[in-house]
PDB file of C-alpha atoms in Angstrom:
ATOM      1  CA  VAL A  17      26.620-118.213 -31.704  1.00 89.00           C
ATOM      2  CA  ARG A  18      25.080-115.904 -29.191  1.00 94.00           C
ATOM      3  CA  ALA A  19      21.889-114.295 -30.487  1.00 96.00           C
ATOM      4  CA  LEU A  20      19.637-111.504 -29.374  1.00 96.00           C
ATOM      5  CA  GLY A  21      16.311-110.811 -30.987  1.00 96.00           C
ATOM      6  CA  VAL A  22      14.149-107.778 -30.373  1.00 95.00           C
ATOM      7  CA  THR A  23      10.505-107.332 -31.307  1.00 94.00           C
ATOM      8  CA  LEU A  24       7.730-104.853 -30.764  1.00 91.00           C
ATOM      9  CA  SER A  25       5.302-107.746 -30.183  1.00 92.00           C
ATOM     10  CA  ARG A  26       5.019-108.803 -26.541  1.00 95.00           C
ATOM     11  CA  ARG A  27       3.343-112.083 -27.531  1.00 95.00           C
ATOM     12  CA  GLN A  28       6.058-112.866 -30.073  1.00 95.00           C
ATOM     13  CA  ALA A  29       8.757-112.224 -27.437  1.00 97.00           C
ATOM     14  CA  GLU A  30       6.943-114.465 -24.956  1.00 97.00           C
ATOM     15  CA  TYR A  31       6.528-117.249 -27.549  1.00 97.00           C
ATOM     16  CA  ALA A  32      10.203-117.005 -28.541  1.00 97.00           C
ATOM     17  CA  ALA A  33      11.361-117.134 -24.902  1.00 96.00           C
ATOM     18  CA  GLU A  34       9.241-120.286 -24.316  1.00 97.00           C
ATOM     19  CA  ARG A  35      10.625-121.905 -27.457  1.00 97.00           C
ATOM     20  CA  ILE A  36      14.196-120.996 -26.554  1.00 97.00           C
ATOM     21  CA  ALA A  37      13.751-122.502 -23.097  1.00 97.00           C
ATOM     22  CA  ARG A  38      12.110-125.632 -24.537  1.00 97.00           C
ATOM     23  CA  GLU A  39      15.046-126.085 -26.971  1.00 97.00           C
ATOM     24  CA  GLY A  40      17.581-125.602 -24.176  1.00 97.00           C
ATOM     25  CA  LEU A  41      19.161-122.575 -25.819  1.00 97.00           C
ATOM     26  CA  GLY A  42      18.717-120.073 -22.979  1.00 96.00           C
ATOM     27  CA  ASP A  43      22.468-119.744 -22.499  1.00 96.00           C
ATOM     28  CA  ARG A  44      22.940-118.620 -26.132  1.00 97.00           C
ATOM     29  CA  CYS A  45      19.723-117.016 -27.296  1.00 96.00           C
ATOM     30  CA  ARG A  46      17.211-114.522 -26.045  1.00 95.00           C
ATOM     31  CA  VAL A  47      14.419-112.443 -27.482  1.00 96.00           C
ATOM     32  CA  GLU A  48      13.326-109.193 -25.808  1.00 96.00           C
ATOM     33  CA  TYR A  49      10.232-107.089 -26.077  1.00 97.00           C
ATOM     34  CA  ARG A  50      12.023-103.887 -27.022  1.00 94.00           C
ATOM     35  CA  ASP A  51      12.385-101.318 -29.726  1.00 91.00           C
ATOM     36  CA  PHE A  52      15.767-101.747 -31.394  1.00 89.00           C
ATOM     37  CA  ARG A  53      16.317 -98.004 -30.954  1.00 89.00           C
ATOM     38  CA  ASP A  54      16.377 -98.637 -27.168  1.00 92.00           C
ATOM     39  CA  LEU A  55      19.322-100.994 -27.297  1.00 92.00           C
ATOM     40  CA  PRO A  56      22.258 -99.606 -25.354  1.00 92.00           C
ATOM     41  CA  PRO A  57      24.329 -97.052 -27.298  1.00 85.00           C
ATOM     42  CA  ASP A  58      27.472 -99.083 -26.774  1.00 90.00           C
ATOM     43  CA  ALA A  59      25.912-102.357 -28.037  1.00 93.00           C
ATOM     44  CA  HIS A  60      27.695-103.866 -31.074  1.00 94.00           C
ATOM     45  CA  TYR A  61      26.812-106.881 -33.124  1.00 96.00           C
ATOM     46  CA  ASP A  62      28.731-108.837 -35.762  1.00 96.00           C
ATOM     47  CA  LYS A  63      25.544-109.463 -37.793  1.00 97.00           C
ATOM     48  CA  ILE A  64      22.150-107.869 -37.812  1.00 96.00           C
ATOM     49  CA  ALA A  65      19.110-109.154 -39.627  1.00 96.00           C
ATOM     50  CA  ALA A  66      15.943-107.104 -40.005  1.00 95.00           C
ATOM     51  CA  VAL A  67      13.142-109.384 -41.158  1.00 93.00           C
ATOM     52  CA  GLY A  68       9.877-107.648 -41.988  1.00 90.00           C
ATOM     53  CA  VAL A  69      11.009-104.432 -40.366  1.00 92.00           C
ATOM     54  CA  ILE A  70      11.667-102.087 -43.309  1.00 93.00           C
ATOM     55  CA  GLU A  71       7.972-102.127 -44.276  1.00 91.00           C
ATOM     56  CA  HIS A  72       7.173-100.326 -41.011  1.00 90.00           C
ATOM     57  CA  VAL A  73      10.056 -97.822 -41.118  1.00 92.00           C
ATOM     58  CA  GLY A  74       8.902 -95.645 -44.014  1.00 89.00           C
ATOM     59  CA  PRO A  75      11.284 -93.920 -46.439  1.00 91.00           C
ATOM     60  CA  ALA A  76      11.125 -90.651 -44.529  1.00 92.00           C
ATOM     61  CA  ASN A  77      12.759 -92.517 -41.602  1.00 93.00           C
ATOM     62  CA  TYR A  78      15.358 -94.390 -43.617  1.00 94.00           C
ATOM     63  CA  PRO A  79      18.246 -92.034 -42.741  1.00 94.00           C
ATOM     64  CA  ALA A  80      17.731 -92.426 -38.991  1.00 93.00           C
ATOM     65  CA  PHE A  81      16.976 -96.171 -39.278  1.00 94.00           C
ATOM     66  CA  PHE A  82      20.016 -97.053 -41.322  1.00 94.00           C
ATOM     67  CA  ALA A  83      22.243 -94.821 -39.237  1.00 93.00           C
ATOM     68  CA  ARG A  84      21.101 -96.545 -36.019  1.00 92.00           C
ATOM     69  CA  VAL A  85      21.572-100.027 -37.503  1.00 93.00           C
ATOM     70  CA  ARG A  86      25.081 -98.974 -38.686  1.00 91.00           C
ATOM     71  CA  ALA A  87      25.938 -97.698 -35.182  1.00 91.00           C
ATOM     72  CA  LEU A  88      24.955-101.071 -33.741  1.00 93.00           C
ATOM     73  CA  LEU A  89      27.014-103.011 -36.269  1.00 92.00           C
ATOM     74  CA  ALA A  90      30.624-103.819 -35.495  1.00 92.00           C
ATOM     75  CA  ASP A  91      33.195-102.805 -38.106  1.00 90.00           C
ATOM     76  CA  GLY A  92      33.276-105.383 -40.837  1.00 91.00           C
ATOM     77  CA  GLY A  93      29.872-106.679 -39.767  1.00 93.00           C
ATOM     78  CA  LEU A  94      27.029-107.770 -42.025  1.00 95.00           C
ATOM     79  CA  TYR A  95      23.450-106.526 -42.225  1.00 95.00           C
ATOM     80  CA  LEU A  96      20.575-108.400 -43.870  1.00 96.00           C
ATOM     81  CA  ASN A  97      17.553-106.367 -44.830  1.00 95.00           C
ATOM     82  CA  HIS A  98      14.654-108.707 -45.698  1.00 95.00           C
ATOM     83  CA  GLY A  99      11.432-106.947 -46.657  1.00 94.00           C
ATOM     84  CA  ILE A 100       8.593-106.664 -49.067  1.00 92.00           C
ATOM     85  CA  THR A 101       8.860-104.116 -51.862  1.00 91.00           C
ATOM     86  CA  HIS A 102       6.488-102.876 -54.507  1.00 86.00           C
ATOM     87  CA  GLU A 103       7.131-102.452 -58.205  1.00 80.00           C
ATOM     88  CA  PHE A 104       8.811 -99.201 -59.289  1.00 74.00           C
ATOM     89  CA  HIS A 105       5.721 -97.674 -60.982  1.00 74.00           C
ATOM     90  CA  TRP A 106       3.376 -98.663 -58.140  1.00 72.00           C
ATOM     91  CA  THR A 107       0.274 -96.617 -57.315  1.00 74.00           C
ATOM     92  CA  ARG A 108      -2.110 -96.782 -54.366  1.00 75.00           C
ATOM     93  CA  THR A 109      -5.204 -98.947 -54.788  1.00 76.00           C
ATOM     94  CA  SER A 110      -8.165-100.141 -52.768  1.00 77.00           C
ATOM     95  CA  GLN A 111      -6.055-103.214 -51.924  1.00 76.00           C
ATOM     96  CA  THR A 112      -3.415-100.918 -50.422  1.00 76.00           C
ATOM     97  CA  GLU A 113      -6.083 -99.196 -48.289  1.00 82.00           C
ATOM     98  CA  PHE A 114      -7.496-102.553 -47.188  1.00 83.00           C
ATOM     99  CA  LEU A 115      -4.030-103.758 -46.143  1.00 81.00           C
ATOM    100  CA  GLU A 116      -3.199-100.591 -44.254  1.00 81.00           C
ATOM    101  CA  ARG A 117      -6.531-100.608 -42.441  1.00 85.00           C
ATOM    102  CA  HIS A 118      -6.916-104.313 -41.603  1.00 86.00           C
ATOM    103  CA  VAL A 119      -3.544-106.084 -41.823  1.00 85.00           C
ATOM    104  CA  PHE A 120      -0.546-103.745 -41.620  1.00 81.00           C
ATOM    105  CA  PRO A 121      -1.456-100.457 -39.956  1.00 81.00           C
ATOM    106  CA  ASN A 122       1.408 -98.008 -40.379  1.00 80.00           C
ATOM    107  CA  GLY A 123       2.990-100.189 -43.043  1.00 82.00           C
ATOM    108  CA  GLU A 124       4.613 -98.526 -46.063  1.00 86.00           C
ATOM    109  CA  LEU A 125       6.178-100.372 -48.952  1.00 87.00           C
ATOM    110  CA  THR A 126       8.726 -98.793 -51.215  1.00 90.00           C
ATOM    111  CA  SER A 127      10.521 -99.949 -54.318  1.00 91.00           C
ATOM    112  CA  LEU A 128      13.751-101.878 -54.102  1.00 93.00           C
ATOM    113  CA  THR A 129      15.426 -98.883 -55.752  1.00 92.00           C
ATOM    114  CA  GLU A 130      14.278 -96.533 -53.034  1.00 92.00           C
ATOM    115  CA  THR A 131      15.389 -98.880 -50.297  1.00 93.00           C
ATOM    116  CA  LEU A 132      18.832 -99.401 -51.823  1.00 94.00           C
ATOM    117  CA  THR A 133      19.198 -95.676 -52.361  1.00 94.00           C
ATOM    118  CA  GLY A 134      18.406 -95.056 -48.708  1.00 92.00           C
ATOM    119  CA  MET A 135      21.004 -97.561 -47.694  1.00 92.00           C
ATOM    120  CA  GLU A 136      23.657 -96.124 -49.962  1.00 93.00           C
ATOM    121  CA  ARG A 137      22.925 -92.583 -48.732  1.00 92.00           C
ATOM    122  CA  ALA A 138      23.549 -93.857 -45.234  1.00 89.00           C
ATOM    123  CA  GLY A 139      26.992 -95.081 -46.307  1.00 88.00           C
ATOM    124  CA  TRP A 140      26.219 -98.762 -46.740  1.00 89.00           C
ATOM    125  CA  GLU A 141      27.980-100.847 -49.361  1.00 91.00           C
ATOM    126  CA  ILE A 142      25.503-103.194 -51.035  1.00 94.00           C
ATOM    127  CA  LEU A 143      27.183-106.583 -51.367  1.00 93.00           C
ATOM    128  CA  ASP A 144      24.316-108.704 -52.625  1.00 95.00           C
ATOM    129  CA  VAL A 145      20.657-108.459 -53.597  1.00 95.00           C
ATOM    130  CA  GLU A 146      18.504-111.527 -53.943  1.00 95.00           C
ATOM    131  CA  GLY A 147      14.895-111.474 -55.130  1.00 94.00           C
ATOM    132  CA  LEU A 148      12.783-114.058 -53.360  1.00 95.00           C
ATOM    133  CA  ARG A 149       9.478-113.017 -54.962  1.00 94.00           C
ATOM    134  CA  LEU A 150       8.620-116.357 -56.532  1.00 95.00           C
ATOM    135  CA  HIS A 151       9.622-118.270 -53.390  1.00 96.00           C
ATOM    136  CA  TYR A 152       7.315-116.022 -51.334  1.00 95.00           C
ATOM    137  CA  ALA A 153       4.451-116.495 -53.801  1.00 96.00           C
ATOM    138  CA  ARG A 154       4.716-120.214 -53.133  1.00 97.00           C
ATOM    139  CA  THR A 155       5.043-119.624 -49.381  1.00 97.00           C
ATOM    140  CA  CYS A 156       1.876-117.515 -49.354  1.00 96.00           C
ATOM    141  CA  ARG A 157      -0.021-120.207 -51.288  1.00 97.00           C
ATOM    142  CA  GLN A 158       1.099-122.810 -48.745  1.00 98.00           C
ATOM    143  CA  TRP A 159      -0.029-120.565 -45.895  1.00 97.00           C
ATOM    144  CA  VAL A 160      -3.413-120.294 -47.551  1.00 97.00           C
ATOM    145  CA  GLU A 161      -3.666-124.085 -47.799  1.00 98.00           C
ATOM    146  CA  ARG A 162      -2.675-124.536 -44.187  1.00 98.00           C
ATOM    147  CA  LEU A 163      -5.004-121.823 -42.944  1.00 98.00           C
ATOM    148  CA  ARG A 164      -7.910-123.426 -44.879  1.00 98.00           C
ATOM    149  CA  ALA A 165      -6.969-126.856 -43.503  1.00 98.00           C
ATOM    150  CA  ARG A 166      -7.210-125.531 -39.951  1.00 98.00           C
ATOM    151  CA  ALA A 167     -10.065-123.070 -40.535  1.00 98.00           C
ATOM    152  CA  ASP A 168     -12.107-124.223 -37.522  1.00 98.00           C
ATOM    153  CA  GLU A 169      -9.121-123.699 -35.195  1.00 97.00           C
ATOM    154  CA  ALA A 170      -8.370-120.320 -36.711  1.00 97.00           C
ATOM    155  CA  ARG A 171     -11.990-119.170 -36.399  1.00 98.00           C
ATOM    156  CA  ALA A 172     -12.051-120.325 -32.769  1.00 98.00           C
ATOM    157  CA  LEU A 173      -8.925-118.257 -32.044  1.00 96.00           C
ATOM    158  CA  VAL A 174      -9.730-115.047 -33.899  1.00 96.00           C
ATOM    159  CA  GLY A 175     -13.273-115.156 -35.231  1.00 97.00           C
ATOM    160  CA  GLU A 176     -14.725-115.295 -38.723  1.00 97.00           C
ATOM    161  CA  ARG A 177     -13.848-111.732 -39.768  1.00 95.00           C
ATOM    162  CA  ILE A 178     -10.128-111.940 -38.963  1.00 95.00           C
ATOM    163  CA  TYR A 179      -9.926-115.417 -40.423  1.00 97.00           C
ATOM    164  CA  ARG A 180     -11.398-114.229 -43.721  1.00 96.00           C
ATOM    165  CA  THR A 181      -9.271-111.072 -43.693  1.00 95.00           C
ATOM    166  CA  TRP A 182      -6.092-113.131 -43.473  1.00 94.00           C
ATOM    167  CA  LEU A 183      -7.311-115.679 -46.010  1.00 95.00           C
ATOM    168  CA  LEU A 184      -7.953-112.773 -48.414  1.00 92.00           C
ATOM    169  CA  TYR A 185      -4.654-111.087 -47.600  1.00 91.00           C
ATOM    170  CA  LEU A 186      -2.585-114.207 -48.153  1.00 94.00           C
ATOM    171  CA  THR A 187      -4.366-115.102 -51.390  1.00 94.00           C
ATOM    172  CA  CYS A 188      -3.955-111.574 -52.798  1.00 89.00           C
ATOM    173  CA  SER A 189      -0.314-111.561 -51.661  1.00 91.00           C
ATOM    174  CA  ALA A 190       0.367-114.828 -53.508  1.00 94.00           C
ATOM    175  CA  VAL A 191      -1.119-113.324 -56.689  1.00 92.00           C
ATOM    176  CA  SER A 192       0.805-110.052 -56.217  1.00 90.00           C
ATOM    177  CA  PHE A 193       4.068-111.900 -55.739  1.00 93.00           C
ATOM    178  CA  GLU A 194       3.341-114.131 -58.738  1.00 95.00           C
ATOM    179  CA  THR A 195       2.631-111.190 -61.040  1.00 91.00           C
ATOM    180  CA  GLY A 196       5.527-109.070 -59.808  1.00 90.00           C
ATOM    181  CA  ALA A 197       3.400-106.311 -58.285  1.00 88.00           C
ATOM    182  CA  ILE A 198       5.315-106.830 -55.065  1.00 89.00           C
ATOM    183  CA  GLY A 199       8.657-108.439 -54.400  1.00 92.00           C
ATOM    184  CA  LEU A 200      10.820-109.665 -51.567  1.00 93.00           C
TER     185      LEU A 200
END
């Protein structure tokens, strides 16, 4: 396997490059600080995975997003879209406003139906859909436990306010995944 990752986070790209070098995988893997839209027009990949990307695309941009991903995908290739969704009859709440302001600026969740419709309108064939909501509820609970266990380190890195914001976010996310208000 030869793998290329792209991210809009410079720190994430730097961390990934260090980890790839440490693991001795530099001849097969790389991660670049780059917008996927800036990949060369002639680039083609057998498989593309977008993890946590769709939440930042927004439904108004689905046509352009899915068209660009399709252009990057080799014929017969596979695309994995992994993202958080909200329930079909969702409405904005104070929790939504909190998340948009303090955790995910410019984030916009949609329903699974809206995401799949956007993909189908772009000419995609949906081969499989898997709901990982309950798994992610458990994951968020474990993140809360680990964050609490290392609270002093977290506070030293980011301060009390950000520590508490993320503790609240992860706890609320666990509950939202458990109740089905959001899915994955």
